[in-house]
Amino acid sequence: MYRSIAEVPYDQRSIVTVGTFDGVHRGHRAIIDRMHAVARSRHARTVVVTFEPHPRLVLQRSTQQPIGLLTTLAEKYALLQLLGVDVLVVIPFTFEFSQTPAEEFVRSVLVEKIGLMHIVIGYDHSFGKDRQGNQALLEKLGAELGFSVESVPPVYLDSGEPISSTKIRGALQRGDLATANAMLGYTYSVEGIVVQGDGRGRRLGYPTANIELLDPHKLLPGSGVYCVSAPIDGRIVQG
């Protein structure tokens, strides 16, 4: 994982995608699967470019409710490793960076620093200042700079509902873990440190573990009682 564009080794055979990839859900996996297919045919590497913190944490108004994250950076990195991504580039996201025009980002970062050969994007992808970058701009720049572009269609549940990070957050907030997990393609989890509570559960005969999240922006499911499992000291504990 590279935390700065300056650290990334240049390789002109780079198959690239760009996005927040919050959740690394089944829609994201379709993009990565396509990247791998192209990389194999062109003997190239796969590169995921993402941002930290999540852009909405930087750009949202103070009156807006903070976004809940499906994955911390560490979780995102682990999931992308499992999917076999060769290179993860994490760009520090600031307000100043958000003012970068889309064309400048493509030229100065993707082409000049990384070595863009082919870019794979989601069907509704946009980027750059005022989200002016899109497939049409990429195709225009690709014709000039020598890279190719393709978009991946949406992925749907069997019910016909399209998969997205926004819909997964909504399902979690409703306590609908079944839908959230179906969209993610894995079981949603949270990670934290056990801390001292008020001891109410113990007094009632139902001792509980109070968890302090490692990332305060991590999204918790809606209020309710859930069946859980937790790895503790090398064993799985049910709760």
CSV table of C-alpha atoms in Angstrom, one decimal:
chain,number,residue,atom,x,y,z
A,1,MET,CA,0.0,0.0,0.0
A,2,TYR,CA,1.4,3.4,-1.0
A,3,ARG,CA,0.2,6.4,1.0
A,4,SER,CA,1.6,8.9,-1.5
A,5,ILE,CA,1.6,9.2,-5.3
A,6,ALA,CA,5.3,10.0,-5.1
A,7,GLU,CA,6.0,6.5,-3.7
A,8,VAL,CA,4.3,4.6,-6.5
A,9,PRO,CA,6.7,2.9,-8.9
A,10,TYR,CA,5.9,3.8,-12.5
A,11,ASP,CA,4.8,1.1,-14.8
A,12,GLN,CA,3.3,1.9,-18.2
A,13,ARG,CA,1.4,-1.4,-18.2
A,14,SER,CA,-1.0,-0.4,-15.4
A,15,ILE,CA,-4.7,-1.4,-15.4
A,16,VAL,CA,-6.3,1.2,-13.1
A,17,THR,CA,-9.5,1.9,-11.3
A,18,VAL,CA,-10.3,4.9,-9.1
A,19,GLY,CA,-12.9,5.2,-6.3
A,20,THR,CA,-13.6,5.2,-2.6
A,21,PHE,CA,-14.4,1.4,-2.7
A,22,ASP,CA,-16.2,1.7,0.7
A,23,GLY,CA,-17.3,-1.8,1.6
A,24,VAL,CA,-15.4,-3.5,-1.3
A,25,HIS,CA,-18.8,-5.0,-2.2
A,26,ARG,CA,-19.9,-7.2,-5.1
A,27,GLY,CA,-20.2,-4.3,-7.4
A,28,HIS,CA,-16.6,-3.3,-6.7
A,29,ARG,CA,-15.6,-6.9,-7.1
A,30,ALA,CA,-17.0,-7.0,-10.6
A,31,ILE,CA,-14.7,-4.0,-11.5
A,32,ILE,CA,-11.7,-5.8,-10.0
A,33,ASP,CA,-12.5,-9.0,-11.7
A,34,ARG,CA,-12.6,-7.2,-15.0
A,35,MET,CA,-9.3,-5.5,-14.2
A,36,HIS,CA,-7.7,-8.9,-13.6
A,37,ALA,CA,-9.0,-10.3,-16.9
A,38,VAL,CA,-7.5,-7.3,-18.8
A,39,ALA,CA,-4.3,-7.5,-16.9
A,40,ARG,CA,-3.8,-11.2,-17.7
A,41,SER,CA,-4.4,-10.5,-21.4
A,42,ARG,CA,-2.0,-7.6,-21.5
A,43,HIS,CA,0.6,-8.9,-19.0
A,44,ALA,CA,0.0,-5.8,-16.8
A,45,ARG,CA,-0.4,-5.0,-13.2
A,46,THR,CA,-3.7,-4.0,-11.4
A,47,VAL,CA,-3.8,-0.7,-9.5
A,48,VAL,CA,-6.6,0.6,-7.3
A,49,VAL,CA,-6.5,4.3,-6.5
A,50,THR,CA,-8.5,5.3,-3.5
A,51,PHE,CA,-8.8,8.1,-1.0
A,52,GLU,CA,-8.4,8.6,2.8
A,53,PRO,CA,-10.3,10.0,4.5
A,54,HIS,CA,-13.6,9.3,2.7
A,55,PRO,CA,-14.3,12.4,0.5
A,56,ARG,CA,-17.7,12.9,2.1
A,57,LEU,CA,-16.0,13.3,5.5
A,58,VAL,CA,-14.1,16.3,4.1
A,59,LEU,CA,-16.7,17.8,1.9
A,60,GLN,CA,-20.0,17.4,3.7
A,61,ARG,CA,-21.6,20.4,5.4
A,62,SER,CA,-21.6,20.7,9.1
A,63,THR,CA,-25.4,20.4,9.1
A,64,GLN,CA,-25.2,17.0,7.4
A,65,GLN,CA,-25.1,13.7,9.3
A,66,PRO,CA,-21.6,12.3,9.1
A,67,ILE,CA,-21.2,9.3,6.7
A,68,GLY,CA,-20.8,5.9,8.4
A,69,LEU,CA,-18.0,3.9,6.8
A,70,LEU,CA,-18.5,0.3,5.7
A,71,THR,CA,-14.8,-0.4,5.8
A,72,THR,CA,-11.9,1.2,7.6
A,73,LEU,CA,-8.7,1.7,5.5
A,74,ALA,CA,-7.2,-1.4,7.1
A,75,GLU,CA,-10.3,-3.5,6.3
A,76,LYS,CA,-10.4,-2.1,2.7
A,77,TYR,CA,-6.7,-3.0,2.2
A,78,ALA,CA,-7.2,-6.5,3.6
A,79,LEU,CA,-10.2,-7.1,1.3
A,80,LEU,CA,-8.4,-5.8,-1.8
A,81,GLN,CA,-5.4,-8.1,-0.9
A,82,LEU,CA,-7.8,-11.1,-0.8
A,83,LEU,CA,-9.0,-10.1,-4.3
A,84,GLY,CA,-5.4,-10.1,-5.6
A,85,VAL,CA,-5.0,-6.4,-6.4
A,86,ASP,CA,-1.3,-5.8,-7.1
A,87,VAL,CA,-1.0,-2.1,-6.0
A,88,LEU,CA,-3.2,0.0,-3.7
A,89,VAL,CA,-2.6,3.7,-3.9
A,90,VAL,CA,-4.1,5.8,-1.1
A,91,ILE,CA,-4.3,9.5,-1.9
A,92,PRO,CA,-4.7,11.9,1.2
A,93,PHE,CA,-8.0,13.6,0.5
A,94,THR,CA,-8.2,17.3,1.4
A,95,PHE,CA,-10.4,20.2,0.4
A,96,GLU,CA,-7.4,21.5,-1.7
A,97,PHE,CA,-7.1,18.1,-3.5
A,98,SER,CA,-10.9,18.1,-4.2
A,99,GLN,CA,-10.3,21.2,-6.3
A,100,THR,CA,-8.1,19.3,-8.8
A,101,PRO,CA,-9.7,19.4,-12.2
A,102,ALA,CA,-10.5,15.9,-13.6
A,103,GLU,CA,-8.3,16.3,-16.6
A,104,GLU,CA,-5.3,17.4,-14.5
A,105,PHE,CA,-5.8,14.3,-12.2
A,106,VAL,CA,-5.8,12.0,-15.2
A,107,ARG,CA,-2.7,13.6,-16.8
A,108,SER,CA,-0.6,14.3,-13.8
A,109,VAL,CA,-1.5,11.3,-11.6
A,110,LEU,CA,-2.9,8.4,-13.6
A,111,VAL,CA,-0.8,8.8,-16.7
A,112,GLU,CA,2.4,10.5,-15.7
A,113,LYS,CA,2.9,9.0,-12.2
A,114,ILE,CA,1.3,5.5,-12.4
A,115,GLY,CA,1.5,4.6,-16.1
A,116,LEU,CA,-2.2,4.2,-17.1
A,117,MET,CA,-2.7,1.7,-19.9
A,118,HIS,CA,-6.4,0.9,-19.4
A,119,ILE,CA,-8.9,2.2,-16.9
A,120,VAL,CA,-12.0,0.3,-15.6
A,121,ILE,CA,-14.8,2.3,-14.0
A,122,GLY,CA,-18.2,1.7,-12.7
A,123,TYR,CA,-21.2,2.6,-14.9
A,124,ASP,CA,-22.0,5.8,-13.0
A,125,HIS,CA,-18.4,6.9,-12.1
A,126,SER,CA,-17.5,10.6,-11.8
A,127,PHE,CA,-14.5,12.3,-10.4
A,128,GLY,CA,-12.5,15.5,-10.1
A,129,LYS,CA,-13.6,19.1,-9.2
A,130,ASP,CA,-17.4,19.4,-9.3
A,131,ARG,CA,-17.4,15.7,-10.4
A,132,GLN,CA,-16.8,16.8,-14.0
A,133,GLY,CA,-14.7,13.7,-14.9
A,134,ASN,CA,-16.7,10.9,-16.5
A,135,GLN,CA,-16.5,8.2,-19.1
A,136,ALA,CA,-16.8,10.7,-22.0
A,137,LEU,CA,-13.8,12.7,-20.7
A,138,LEU,CA,-11.8,9.6,-20.1
A,139,GLU,CA,-12.4,8.4,-23.7
A,140,LYS,CA,-11.4,11.8,-25.0
A,141,LEU,CA,-8.2,11.9,-23.0
A,142,GLY,CA,-7.5,8.2,-23.8
A,143,ALA,CA,-7.6,8.9,-27.5
A,144,GLU,CA,-5.0,11.7,-27.0
A,145,LEU,CA,-2.8,10.0,-24.4
A,146,GLY,CA,-2.9,6.4,-25.5
A,147,PHE,CA,-5.0,4.6,-22.9
A,148,SER,CA,-8.3,2.7,-23.2
A,149,VAL,CA,-11.5,2.9,-21.2
A,150,GLU,CA,-14.3,0.6,-20.2
A,151,SER,CA,-17.2,0.7,-17.8
A,152,VAL,CA,-18.7,-2.2,-15.9
A,153,PRO,CA,-22.5,-2.4,-15.6
A,154,PRO,CA,-24.2,-2.5,-12.2
A,155,VAL,CA,-24.5,-5.7,-10.2
A,156,TYR,CA,-28.0,-6.7,-8.9
A,157,LEU,CA,-29.3,-8.9,-6.1
A,158,ASP,CA,-31.7,-11.7,-7.2
A,159,SER,CA,-34.5,-9.4,-6.2
A,160,GLY,CA,-33.4,-7.0,-8.9
A,161,GLU,CA,-32.1,-4.4,-6.5
A,162,PRO,CA,-28.8,-2.7,-7.6
A,163,ILE,CA,-25.9,-3.0,-5.3
A,164,SER,CA,-24.3,0.1,-4.0
A,165,SER,CA,-22.5,1.4,-0.8
A,166,THR,CA,-25.4,3.7,-0.1
A,167,LYS,CA,-27.9,0.9,-0.2
A,168,ILE,CA,-25.7,-1.2,2.0
A,169,ARG,CA,-25.6,1.6,4.6
A,170,GLY,CA,-29.3,1.9,4.5
A,171,ALA,CA,-29.8,-1.8,5.0
A,172,LEU,CA,-27.4,-1.8,8.0
A,173,GLN,CA,-29.2,1.2,9.5
A,174,ARG,CA,-32.5,-0.6,9.3
A,175,GLY,CA,-30.9,-3.7,10.9
A,176,ASP,CA,-31.4,-5.7,7.7
A,177,LEU,CA,-28.1,-7.6,7.9
A,178,ALA,CA,-29.3,-10.3,5.4
A,179,THR,CA,-29.6,-7.7,2.6
A,180,ALA,CA,-26.4,-5.9,3.6
A,181,ASN,CA,-24.4,-9.2,3.7
A,182,ALA,CA,-25.9,-10.3,0.3
A,183,MET,CA,-24.7,-7.0,-1.3
A,184,LEU,CA,-21.3,-7.1,0.4
A,185,GLY,CA,-20.7,-10.8,-0.5
A,186,TYR,CA,-19.4,-11.4,3.1
A,187,THR,CA,-20.5,-11.0,6.7
A,188,TYR,CA,-20.4,-7.4,7.9
A,189,SER,CA,-18.1,-6.9,10.9
A,190,VAL,CA,-16.9,-4.2,13.3
A,191,GLU,CA,-13.6,-4.2,15.2
A,192,GLY,CA,-12.7,-2.6,18.4
A,193,ILE,CA,-11.3,-2.8,21.9
A,194,VAL,CA,-13.3,-4.2,24.9
A,195,VAL,CA,-13.8,-1.4,27.5
A,196,GLN,CA,-15.4,-1.2,30.9
A,197,GLY,CA,-19.1,-0.5,30.8
A,198,ASP,CA,-21.7,0.2,33.5
A,199,GLY,CA,-22.1,-3.5,34.4
A,200,ARG,CA,-25.9,-3.5,33.8
A,201,GLY,CA,-25.8,-6.7,31.8
A,202,ARG,CA,-23.8,-8.5,34.5
A,203,ARG,CA,-26.3,-7.4,37.2
A,204,LEU,CA,-29.1,-8.8,35.1
A,205,GLY,CA,-27.2,-12.1,34.6
A,206,TYR,CA,-26.3,-11.4,31.0
A,207,PRO,CA,-22.7,-10.1,31.0
A,208,THR,CA,-21.8,-8.2,27.8
A,209,ALA,CA,-18.6,-6.9,26.2
A,210,ASN,CA,-18.6,-3.1,25.5
A,211,ILE,CA,-16.7,-2.4,22.3
A,212,GLU,CA,-14.9,0.9,21.6
A,213,LEU,CA,-14.6,1.1,17.8
A,214,LEU,CA,-11.1,1.5,16.3
A,215,ASP,CA,-12.5,4.0,13.8
A,216,PRO,CA,-15.3,6.3,15.2
A,217,HIS,CA,-16.7,6.7,11.6
A,218,LYS,CA,-17.3,3.0,11.2
A,219,LEU,CA,-21.0,2.4,10.7
A,220,LEU,CA,-22.9,0.4,13.4
A,221,PRO,CA,-26.1,-1.5,12.5
A,222,GLY,CA,-29.3,0.0,13.8
A,223,SER,CA,-30.3,-0.5,17.4
A,224,GLY,CA,-31.3,-4.1,18.1
A,225,VAL,CA,-30.3,-7.5,19.4
A,226,TYR,CA,-28.0,-9.4,17.1
A,227,CYS,CA,-26.3,-12.8,17.0
A,228,VAL,CA,-22.6,-12.3,16.7
A,229,SER,CA,-19.3,-14.2,16.6
A,230,ALA,CA,-16.0,-12.8,17.6
A,231,PRO,CA,-12.4,-14.1,17.3
A,232,ILE,CA,-10.9,-13.9,20.8
A,233,ASP,CA,-7.5,-15.4,21.7
A,234,GLY,CA,-7.5,-17.7,18.7
A,235,ARG,CA,-11.0,-19.1,19.1
A,236,ILE,CA,-14.5,-18.0,17.9
A,237,VAL,CA,-16.9,-17.0,20.6
A,238,GLN,CA,-20.6,-16.8,20.0
A,239,GLY,CA,-22.8,-14.1,21.4
